[in-house]
Amino acid sequence: MNAPFNSSGRVGNREPFVAFVCDETTAEIVRPVAVEMGWVPEKVNKGGLRNAVQSLSVSASPQILFVDLSESGDPLNDINALAEVCEPGTVVIAAGQVNDVRLYRDLVVSGIQDYLLKPLNPDMLREAFTHAQTILNAPKVVDASGERPHCSTAFIGARGGVGASTIATSVAWILSEKGGRTTALLDLDVHFGTGALALDLEPGRGLTDAIENPSRIDGLFIERAMVKSSETLSVLSAEAPINSPVLTDGAAFYQLQEEMRAAFECTIVDLPRNMLVLHPHLITDVQAAVVVTELTLAAARDSIRILSWLKSNAPQTQVFVVANKVHANGHLEISRKDFEGSIERKIDFVVPFDQKLGAQAAKLGKPLAEAGKGSKTIQPMVELATRIMGVGDAAEVDGGAKKKAPPKGGSLMGKFADLKSMMPKRAAKK
């Protein structure tokens, strides 16, 4: 698994335990139990959640983090701030004075392993810490690639310039960074692909080498050819010379997808629409297809044709339609209602037009979703990523395979593995 863990489940030389408490009474209870667990009592710090966020923003987060929420006025939003500075793999145990079942559930959904009600006692701490250690060791049992769900998703632009590549890159980033899934981005636009460019990376020669020598493609080739954007996101792209036509029967592309399926939990394929004509077999094992369009007459025509093609050639594939660059002022060539009438189905997600955010992402060399954290523009992409993960998990269950449990039993895998934390002002009220 291409995740930031070694065989022991540890990340680098991170501390095994750190605590941030609000009062000396809590510190006096935590320290002895920490010593029993073999941890250093000096790692019990004063300052609660606020001090935790400040300290972890400049230092590596521990394997087990205990944080006191007693002084927090808005625990859910503050926990999201903590998620931004925590590295993947941290198991978080929180404590507080609010005895509210709804708060407990919301905190657990947000990725907290456990919430302990103050005043604390040694037995409850001992039990919580022991459980946390068990979780840290769990990946050694469940990390077999055959037990991991895999979801392969193709992004297809109805027309050139509709933003399919932009959305594909952002969804890949969300799946890896917030979903905690090891993700491969395969950009099959060999001459003009922007997958690596959007991540501020050099594409390398991996994709062109694969096309020229399909027999070389295996697990080792994937490991060496993929360009890493992070520990959980890798890209295979190219900028082949435009005077060099690609001569291939598509076998290399298909084999790349097969190897990525074995090496990653999610594969995002940026699939130029002409590939449907040239290499229809590429869609055979794709579980989800995302058709990205604009609300224009030409895009409506081509969306109809692509949706019809998918229905005939890939009936097993779940299809999502994304309307991109939709102006808020309603100045549209075709209304949403008329567009949906033309394609004879609903639009699943609408991404607002945000020129300022697009320019900022390009300047920073970051995906739109990363540059626009908290922006309403990325909310549809977060929801799409959530649906894609659901498709992969459901396919595993339907196929008789074991469904993947949430990473590390609710730990901060992928910075909480809670996609809702990407949405603006995650509401505490349900």
Coordinates of C-alpha atoms in Angstrom, one line a residue:
M1 CA 0.0 0.0 0.0
N2 CA 1.4 3.4 -1.0
A3 CA 0.5 5.0 2.2
P4 CA 2.7 7.0 4.7
F5 CA 3.1 4.0 7.0
N6 CA 5.9 1.5 7.4
S7 CA 5.4 -2.1 8.5
S8 CA 5.0 -1.1 12.1
G9 CA 2.3 1.5 11.4
R10 CA 4.6 4.3 12.5
V11 CA 5.3 7.5 10.5
G12 CA 8.9 8.5 10.7
N13 CA 10.2 9.3 14.2
R14 CA 6.9 10.7 15.6
E15 CA 6.3 10.7 19.3
P16 CA 4.1 7.8 20.5
F17 CA 2.0 10.1 22.7
V18 CA 1.3 13.8 23.3
A19 CA -1.5 15.4 25.4
F20 CA -2.8 18.9 25.7
V21 CA -4.9 19.6 28.7
C22 CA -6.7 22.7 30.1
D23 CA -6.1 22.3 33.9
E24 CA -3.6 20.8 36.3
T25 CA -6.2 18.4 37.8
T26 CA -6.5 16.7 34.4
A27 CA -2.8 16.7 33.9
E28 CA -2.3 14.9 37.2
I29 CA -4.6 12.1 36.1
V30 CA -3.2 11.7 32.6
R31 CA 0.5 11.7 33.6
P32 CA 0.5 8.5 35.7
V33 CA -1.5 6.5 33.1
A34 CA 0.9 7.7 30.4
V35 CA 3.8 6.4 32.5
E36 CA 2.0 3.0 32.8
M37 CA 1.7 2.9 29.0
G38 CA 5.5 3.5 28.7
W39 CA 5.2 7.2 27.6
V40 CA 7.0 10.2 28.9
P41 CA 5.0 12.3 31.4
E42 CA 6.6 15.5 30.1
K43 CA 4.5 15.1 26.9
V44 CA 1.4 16.2 28.9
N45 CA 1.2 19.9 28.0
K46 CA -1.0 22.7 29.2
G47 CA -3.1 24.7 26.8
G48 CA -5.9 22.5 25.5
L49 CA -7.0 22.5 21.9
R50 CA -5.7 25.9 21.0
N51 CA -2.2 25.0 22.1
A52 CA -2.4 21.7 20.3
V53 CA -3.2 23.5 17.0
Q54 CA -0.3 25.9 17.5
S55 CA 2.2 23.3 18.5
L56 CA 1.3 20.7 15.8
S57 CA 1.4 23.4 13.1
V58 CA 5.2 23.5 13.5
S59 CA 6.0 20.0 14.6
A60 CA 5.1 16.4 13.7
S61 CA 1.9 15.1 15.2
P62 CA 2.2 12.1 17.5
Q63 CA 0.7 8.6 17.0
I64 CA -1.7 9.1 19.8
L65 CA -3.0 12.6 20.6
F66 CA -5.0 13.4 23.7
V67 CA -6.7 16.9 23.6
D68 CA -8.9 18.7 26.1
L69 CA -11.9 20.5 24.6
S70 CA -13.0 22.1 27.8
E71 CA -12.1 25.7 26.8
S72 CA -13.4 25.3 23.2
G73 CA -16.6 27.3 22.4
D74 CA -17.2 25.4 19.1
P75 CA -15.6 21.9 19.4
L76 CA -16.6 20.8 15.9
N77 CA -15.1 23.7 14.0
D78 CA -12.0 23.6 16.3
I79 CA -11.5 19.9 15.6
N80 CA -11.5 20.7 11.9
A81 CA -8.7 23.2 12.6
L82 CA -6.8 20.5 14.4
A83 CA -7.3 18.2 11.4
E84 CA -5.5 20.7 9.1
V85 CA -2.3 20.4 11.2
C86 CA -2.4 16.6 12.0
E87 CA -0.6 14.1 9.8
P88 CA -2.2 10.9 8.5
G89 CA -2.3 8.2 11.1
T90 CA -2.8 10.1 14.3
V91 CA -5.4 8.6 16.6
V92 CA -7.2 11.4 18.5
I93 CA -8.8 11.0 21.9
A94 CA -10.7 14.1 23.1
A95 CA -12.1 15.0 26.5
G96 CA -14.6 17.6 27.6
Q97 CA -17.3 18.7 30.0
V98 CA -20.3 18.7 27.6
N99 CA -22.4 15.6 28.1
D100 CA -24.3 15.6 24.8
V101 CA -24.9 12.5 22.7
R102 CA -25.2 14.6 19.5
L103 CA -21.8 16.2 20.1
Y104 CA -20.3 12.8 20.8
R105 CA -21.6 11.4 17.5
D106 CA -20.6 14.4 15.5
L107 CA -17.0 14.3 16.9
V108 CA -16.7 10.6 16.1
V109 CA -18.0 11.2 12.6
S110 CA -15.4 13.9 12.2
G111 CA -12.6 11.3 12.9
I112 CA -12.1 11.5 16.7
Q113 CA -11.5 8.0 18.0
D114 CA -13.2 8.6 21.4
Y115 CA -14.7 11.4 23.5
L116 CA -14.2 11.1 27.3
L117 CA -16.4 13.0 29.7
K118 CA -14.7 15.0 32.5
P119 CA -13.9 14.5 35.3
L120 CA -11.6 11.7 34.1
N121 CA -10.6 8.6 36.0
P122 CA -7.5 6.4 35.4
D123 CA -9.6 3.4 34.3
M124 CA -11.3 5.2 31.4
L125 CA -8.0 6.7 30.3
R126 CA -6.3 3.3 30.4
E127 CA -9.0 1.7 28.3
A128 CA -9.0 4.5 25.7
F129 CA -5.2 4.5 25.4
T130 CA -5.1 0.7 25.1
H131 CA -7.7 0.8 22.4
A132 CA -5.8 3.5 20.5
Q133 CA -2.7 1.3 20.5
T134 CA -4.7 -1.6 19.1
I135 CA -5.9 0.6 16.3
L136 CA -2.3 1.6 15.4
N137 CA -1.4 -2.0 15.0
A138 CA -4.5 -2.9 13.0
P139 CA -3.2 -2.1 9.4
K140 CA -0.7 -4.9 9.6
V141 CA -3.7 -7.3 9.4
V142 CA -6.0 -5.5 7.0
D143 CA -3.5 -4.0 4.6
A144 CA -3.6 -6.8 2.1
S145 CA -4.3 -5.4 -1.3
G146 CA -6.9 -8.1 -2.1
E147 CA -9.0 -6.8 0.8
R148 CA -8.9 -3.2 -0.2
P149 CA -11.8 -1.8 -2.2
H150 CA -10.8 -0.2 -5.4
C151 CA -12.8 2.3 -7.4
S152 CA -11.7 3.3 -10.9
T153 CA -13.4 6.4 -12.2
A154 CA -13.1 7.9 -15.7
F155 CA -13.6 11.7 -16.2
I156 CA -14.8 12.6 -19.7
G157 CA -15.2 16.1 -21.0
A158 CA -18.3 16.5 -23.3
R159 CA -16.3 19.2 -25.1
G160 CA -12.8 20.6 -25.0
G161 CA -12.3 23.2 -22.3
V162 CA -15.3 22.3 -20.1
G163 CA -12.9 21.6 -17.2
A164 CA -12.9 17.8 -17.0
S165 CA -9.2 17.7 -16.2
T166 CA -9.5 20.4 -13.5
I167 CA -12.3 18.5 -11.8
A168 CA -10.5 15.1 -12.2
T169 CA -7.4 16.5 -10.5
S170 CA -9.3 18.1 -7.7
V171 CA -11.3 14.9 -7.0
A172 CA -8.1 12.9 -7.0
W173 CA -6.7 15.3 -4.4
I174 CA -9.8 15.1 -2.2
L175 CA -9.8 11.3 -2.3
S176 CA -6.2 11.1 -1.3
E177 CA -5.9 14.0 1.1
K178 CA -9.3 14.0 2.8
G179 CA -10.6 10.5 2.0
G180 CA -7.4 8.8 3.1
R181 CA -7.4 6.6 0.0
T182 CA -4.2 5.9 -2.0
T183 CA -5.0 7.4 -5.3
A184 CA -3.5 7.3 -8.8
L185 CA -4.3 10.0 -11.4
L186 CA -3.8 8.6 -14.9
D187 CA -3.9 11.4 -17.5
L188 CA -4.3 9.8 -21.0
D189 CA -4.0 13.0 -22.9
V190 CA -0.5 12.1 -24.0
H191 CA 0.3 15.4 -25.8
F192 CA -1.7 18.0 -23.9
G193 CA -2.4 16.5 -20.5
T194 CA -2.5 18.9 -17.5
G195 CA -2.6 16.4 -14.6
A196 CA 1.0 16.9 -13.6
L197 CA 0.9 20.6 -14.4
A198 CA -2.1 21.2 -12.1
L199 CA -0.1 19.5 -9.3
D200 CA 3.0 21.6 -10.0
L201 CA 5.0 18.5 -11.1
E202 CA 7.1 17.4 -14.0
P203 CA 5.3 14.6 -15.8
G204 CA 8.4 12.5 -16.5
R205 CA 8.6 9.8 -19.1
G206 CA 6.6 7.1 -17.4
L207 CA 3.5 7.2 -19.7
T208 CA 5.4 7.5 -22.9
D209 CA 7.7 4.6 -21.8
A210 CA 4.6 2.5 -21.1
I211 CA 3.2 3.2 -24.6
E212 CA 6.5 2.4 -26.3
N213 CA 7.2 -0.8 -24.2
P214 CA 3.9 -2.3 -22.9
S215 CA 5.8 -5.5 -21.9
R216 CA 7.6 -3.5 -19.2
I217 CA 4.5 -2.6 -17.3
D218 CA 4.3 -4.3 -13.9
G219 CA 4.2 -3.4 -10.3
L220 CA 7.8 -2.3 -10.2
F221 CA 7.3 -0.1 -13.3
I222 CA 4.3 1.6 -11.7
E223 CA 6.3 2.3 -8.5
R224 CA 9.1 3.9 -10.5
A225 CA 7.1 5.6 -13.2
M226 CA 4.5 7.3 -11.1
V227 CA 5.3 10.9 -10.0
K228 CA 4.4 11.5 -6.4
S229 CA 2.4 14.6 -5.4
S230 CA 2.1 13.3 -1.8
E231 CA 2.3 10.1 0.1
T232 CA -1.2 9.2 -1.0
L233 CA -1.4 10.8 -4.5
S234 CA 0.6 9.9 -7.5
V235 CA 0.2 10.9 -11.2
L236 CA 1.1 9.4 -14.5
S237 CA 1.1 12.0 -17.2
A238 CA 3.0 13.1 -20.3
E239 CA 3.9 16.0 -22.6
A240 CA 4.8 14.0 -25.7
P241 CA 6.2 16.1 -28.6
I242 CA 3.3 17.2 -30.9
N243 CA 5.2 16.0 -33.9
S244 CA 5.2 12.4 -32.5
P245 CA 1.8 10.7 -33.0
V246 CA 0.9 8.0 -30.5
L247 CA 0.8 4.6 -32.2
T248 CA -0.8 2.1 -29.9
D249 CA -3.6 -0.4 -29.8
G250 CA -4.5 0.8 -26.2
A251 CA -3.1 -2.4 -24.6
A252 CA -0.6 -0.3 -22.6
F253 CA -3.4 2.0 -21.2
Y254 CA -5.5 -1.0 -20.2
Q255 CA -2.5 -2.7 -18.5
L256 CA -1.7 0.5 -16.7
Q257 CA -5.2 0.5 -15.2
E258 CA -4.8 -3.2 -14.2
E259 CA -1.5 -2.5 -12.3
M260 CA -2.9 0.6 -10.7
R261 CA -5.8 -1.4 -9.5
A262 CA -3.4 -3.6 -7.6
A263 CA -1.3 -0.7 -6.2
F264 CA -3.9 1.9 -5.3
E265 CA -7.3 2.1 -3.7
C266 CA -8.6 4.7 -6.2
T267 CA -7.8 5.4 -9.8
I268 CA -8.9 8.6 -11.5
V269 CA -8.6 8.3 -15.3
D270 CA -8.6 11.6 -17.2
L271 CA -10.0 10.1 -20.4
P272 CA -10.1 12.3 -23.6
R273 CA -13.4 11.7 -25.3
N274 CA -11.7 10.5 -28.5
M275 CA -10.4 7.6 -26.5
L276 CA -14.0 6.2 -26.3
V277 CA -13.8 5.9 -30.1
L278 CA -10.2 4.6 -30.4
H279 CA -10.0 2.4 -27.3
P280 CA -13.5 1.5 -26.1
H281 CA -12.1 -1.4 -24.0
L282 CA -10.6 1.2 -21.5
I283 CA -14.1 1.7 -20.0
T284 CA -14.7 -2.1 -19.4
D285 CA -13.6 -2.2 -15.8
V286 CA -14.4 1.4 -14.8
Q287 CA -16.9 1.5 -12.0
A288 CA -17.9 5.1 -12.4
A289 CA -17.8 7.6 -15.2
V290 CA -18.1 11.3 -14.8
V291 CA -19.3 13.3 -17.8
V292 CA -18.3 16.9 -17.4
T293 CA -20.2 19.4 -19.4
E294 CA -21.1 23.1 -19.8
L295 CA -24.7 24.4 -20.3
T296 CA -24.3 25.1 -24.0
L297 CA -25.9 23.7 -27.1
A298 CA -22.8 22.0 -28.4
A299 CA -22.1 20.4 -25.0
A300 CA -25.7 19.2 -24.8
R301 CA -25.4 17.5 -28.2
D302 CA -22.1 15.8 -27.2
S303 CA -23.3 14.8 -23.8
I304 CA -26.3 13.0 -25.3
R305 CA -23.9 11.1 -27.6
I306 CA -21.5 10.2 -24.8
L307 CA -24.2 9.2 -22.4
S308 CA -25.8 7.0 -25.1
W309 CA -22.4 5.4 -25.8
L310 CA -21.8 4.7 -22.1
K311 CA -25.3 3.1 -21.8
S312 CA -24.6 0.8 -24.7
N313 CA -20.9 0.0 -24.1
A314 CA -20.6 0.2 -20.3
P315 CA -24.0 -0.6 -18.8
Q316 CA -22.2 -1.7 -15.6
T317 CA -20.7 1.7 -15.0
Q318 CA -22.4 4.2 -12.7
V319 CA -22.6 7.6 -14.6
F320 CA -22.5 11.1 -13.0
V321 CA -23.1 14.3 -14.9
V322 CA -21.3 17.4 -13.7
A323 CA -22.2 20.8 -15.1
N324 CA -19.1 23.0 -14.7
K325 CA -18.5 26.8 -14.9
V326 CA -22.1 27.6 -14.2
H327 CA -22.6 31.4 -13.8
A328 CA -24.5 32.4 -10.7
N329 CA -26.2 35.3 -12.5
G330 CA -28.2 32.9 -14.7
H331 CA -26.6 34.1 -18.0
L332 CA -26.6 30.6 -19.6
E333 CA -26.8 29.5 -23.2
I334 CA -29.2 26.8 -22.1
S335 CA -31.1 26.6 -18.8
R336 CA -30.5 23.7 -16.5
K337 CA -34.0 22.5 -16.9
D338 CA -33.8 22.6 -20.8
F339 CA -30.4 20.9 -20.6
E340 CA -31.7 18.1 -18.4
G341 CA -34.6 17.7 -20.8
S342 CA -32.2 17.4 -23.7
I343 CA -30.0 14.7 -22.1
E344 CA -33.1 13.0 -20.6
R345 CA -31.6 12.8 -17.1
K346 CA -30.8 15.0 -14.1
I347 CA -27.5 16.8 -13.7
D348 CA -25.9 15.3 -10.6
F349 CA -23.6 18.2 -9.6
V350 CA -23.3 21.8 -10.5
V351 CA -19.9 23.5 -10.0
P352 CA -20.2 27.3 -10.0
F353 CA -17.9 29.5 -12.2
D354 CA -15.2 31.0 -10.0
Q355 CA -12.6 32.8 -12.1
K356 CA -10.7 34.2 -9.1
L357 CA -10.3 30.8 -7.5
G358 CA -9.2 29.3 -10.8
A359 CA -6.5 31.9 -11.3
Q360 CA -5.3 31.5 -7.7
A361 CA -5.0 27.7 -8.1
A362 CA -3.0 28.1 -11.2
K363 CA -0.6 30.6 -9.6
L364 CA -0.1 28.4 -6.6
G365 CA 0.3 25.2 -8.6
K366 CA -2.4 23.5 -6.6
P367 CA -5.6 21.7 -7.5
L368 CA -8.7 23.8 -7.3
A369 CA -10.0 21.9 -4.3
E370 CA -6.7 22.5 -2.3
A371 CA -6.6 26.2 -3.2
G372 CA -10.2 26.7 -2.4
K373 CA -10.6 25.1 1.0
G374 CA -13.9 26.3 2.5
S375 CA -15.1 27.7 -0.8
K376 CA -18.6 26.9 -1.9
T377 CA -17.1 26.2 -5.4
I378 CA -15.5 23.0 -4.2
Q379 CA -18.5 21.6 -2.3
P380 CA -19.9 19.7 -5.3
M381 CA -16.5 18.2 -5.9
V382 CA -16.3 17.0 -2.3
E383 CA -19.8 15.5 -2.7
L384 CA -18.7 13.8 -5.9
A385 CA -15.7 12.3 -4.3
T386 CA -17.9 10.9 -1.5
R387 CA -20.2 9.3 -4.1
I388 CA -17.2 7.8 -5.9
M389 CA -15.9 6.2 -2.7
G390 CA -19.4 4.8 -2.1
V391 CA -19.4 3.3 -5.6
G392 CA -16.1 1.5 -4.9
D393 CA -17.2 0.2 -1.5
A394 CA -20.6 -1.0 -2.8
A395 CA -18.9 -2.8 -5.7
E396 CA -16.7 -4.7 -3.2
V397 CA -19.7 -5.8 -1.2
D398 CA -21.7 -6.8 -4.3
G399 CA -18.7 -8.8 -5.5
G400 CA -18.5 -10.7 -2.4
A401 CA -15.3 -9.1 -1.1
K402 CA -14.8 -7.8 2.3
K403 CA -15.9 -4.1 2.6
K404 CA -13.1 -1.8 3.8
A405 CA -13.6 -0.5 7.3
P406 CA -13.0 3.2 7.9
P407 CA -9.2 3.8 8.0
K408 CA -7.7 2.9 11.3
G409 CA -11.0 2.6 13.1
G410 CA -11.8 6.3 13.0
S411 CA -8.3 7.7 13.3
L412 CA -7.1 10.9 11.6
M413 CA -6.2 8.9 8.4
G414 CA -5.9 11.4 5.7
K415 CA -6.5 14.3 8.1
F416 CA -9.7 12.9 9.6
A417 CA -10.9 11.1 6.4
D418 CA -14.0 13.2 6.8
L419 CA -14.8 14.8 3.5
K420 CA -17.5 17.0 5.1
S421 CA -14.7 19.0 6.8
M422 CA -13.8 20.3 3.3
M423 CA -17.2 22.0 3.1
P424 CA -17.7 25.6 4.2
K425 CA -18.8 25.9 7.8
R426 CA -19.6 22.3 8.6
A427 CA -22.7 22.6 10.7
A428 CA -23.0 21.0 14.1
K429 CA -26.8 20.8 13.8
K430 CA -28.2 18.0 11.8

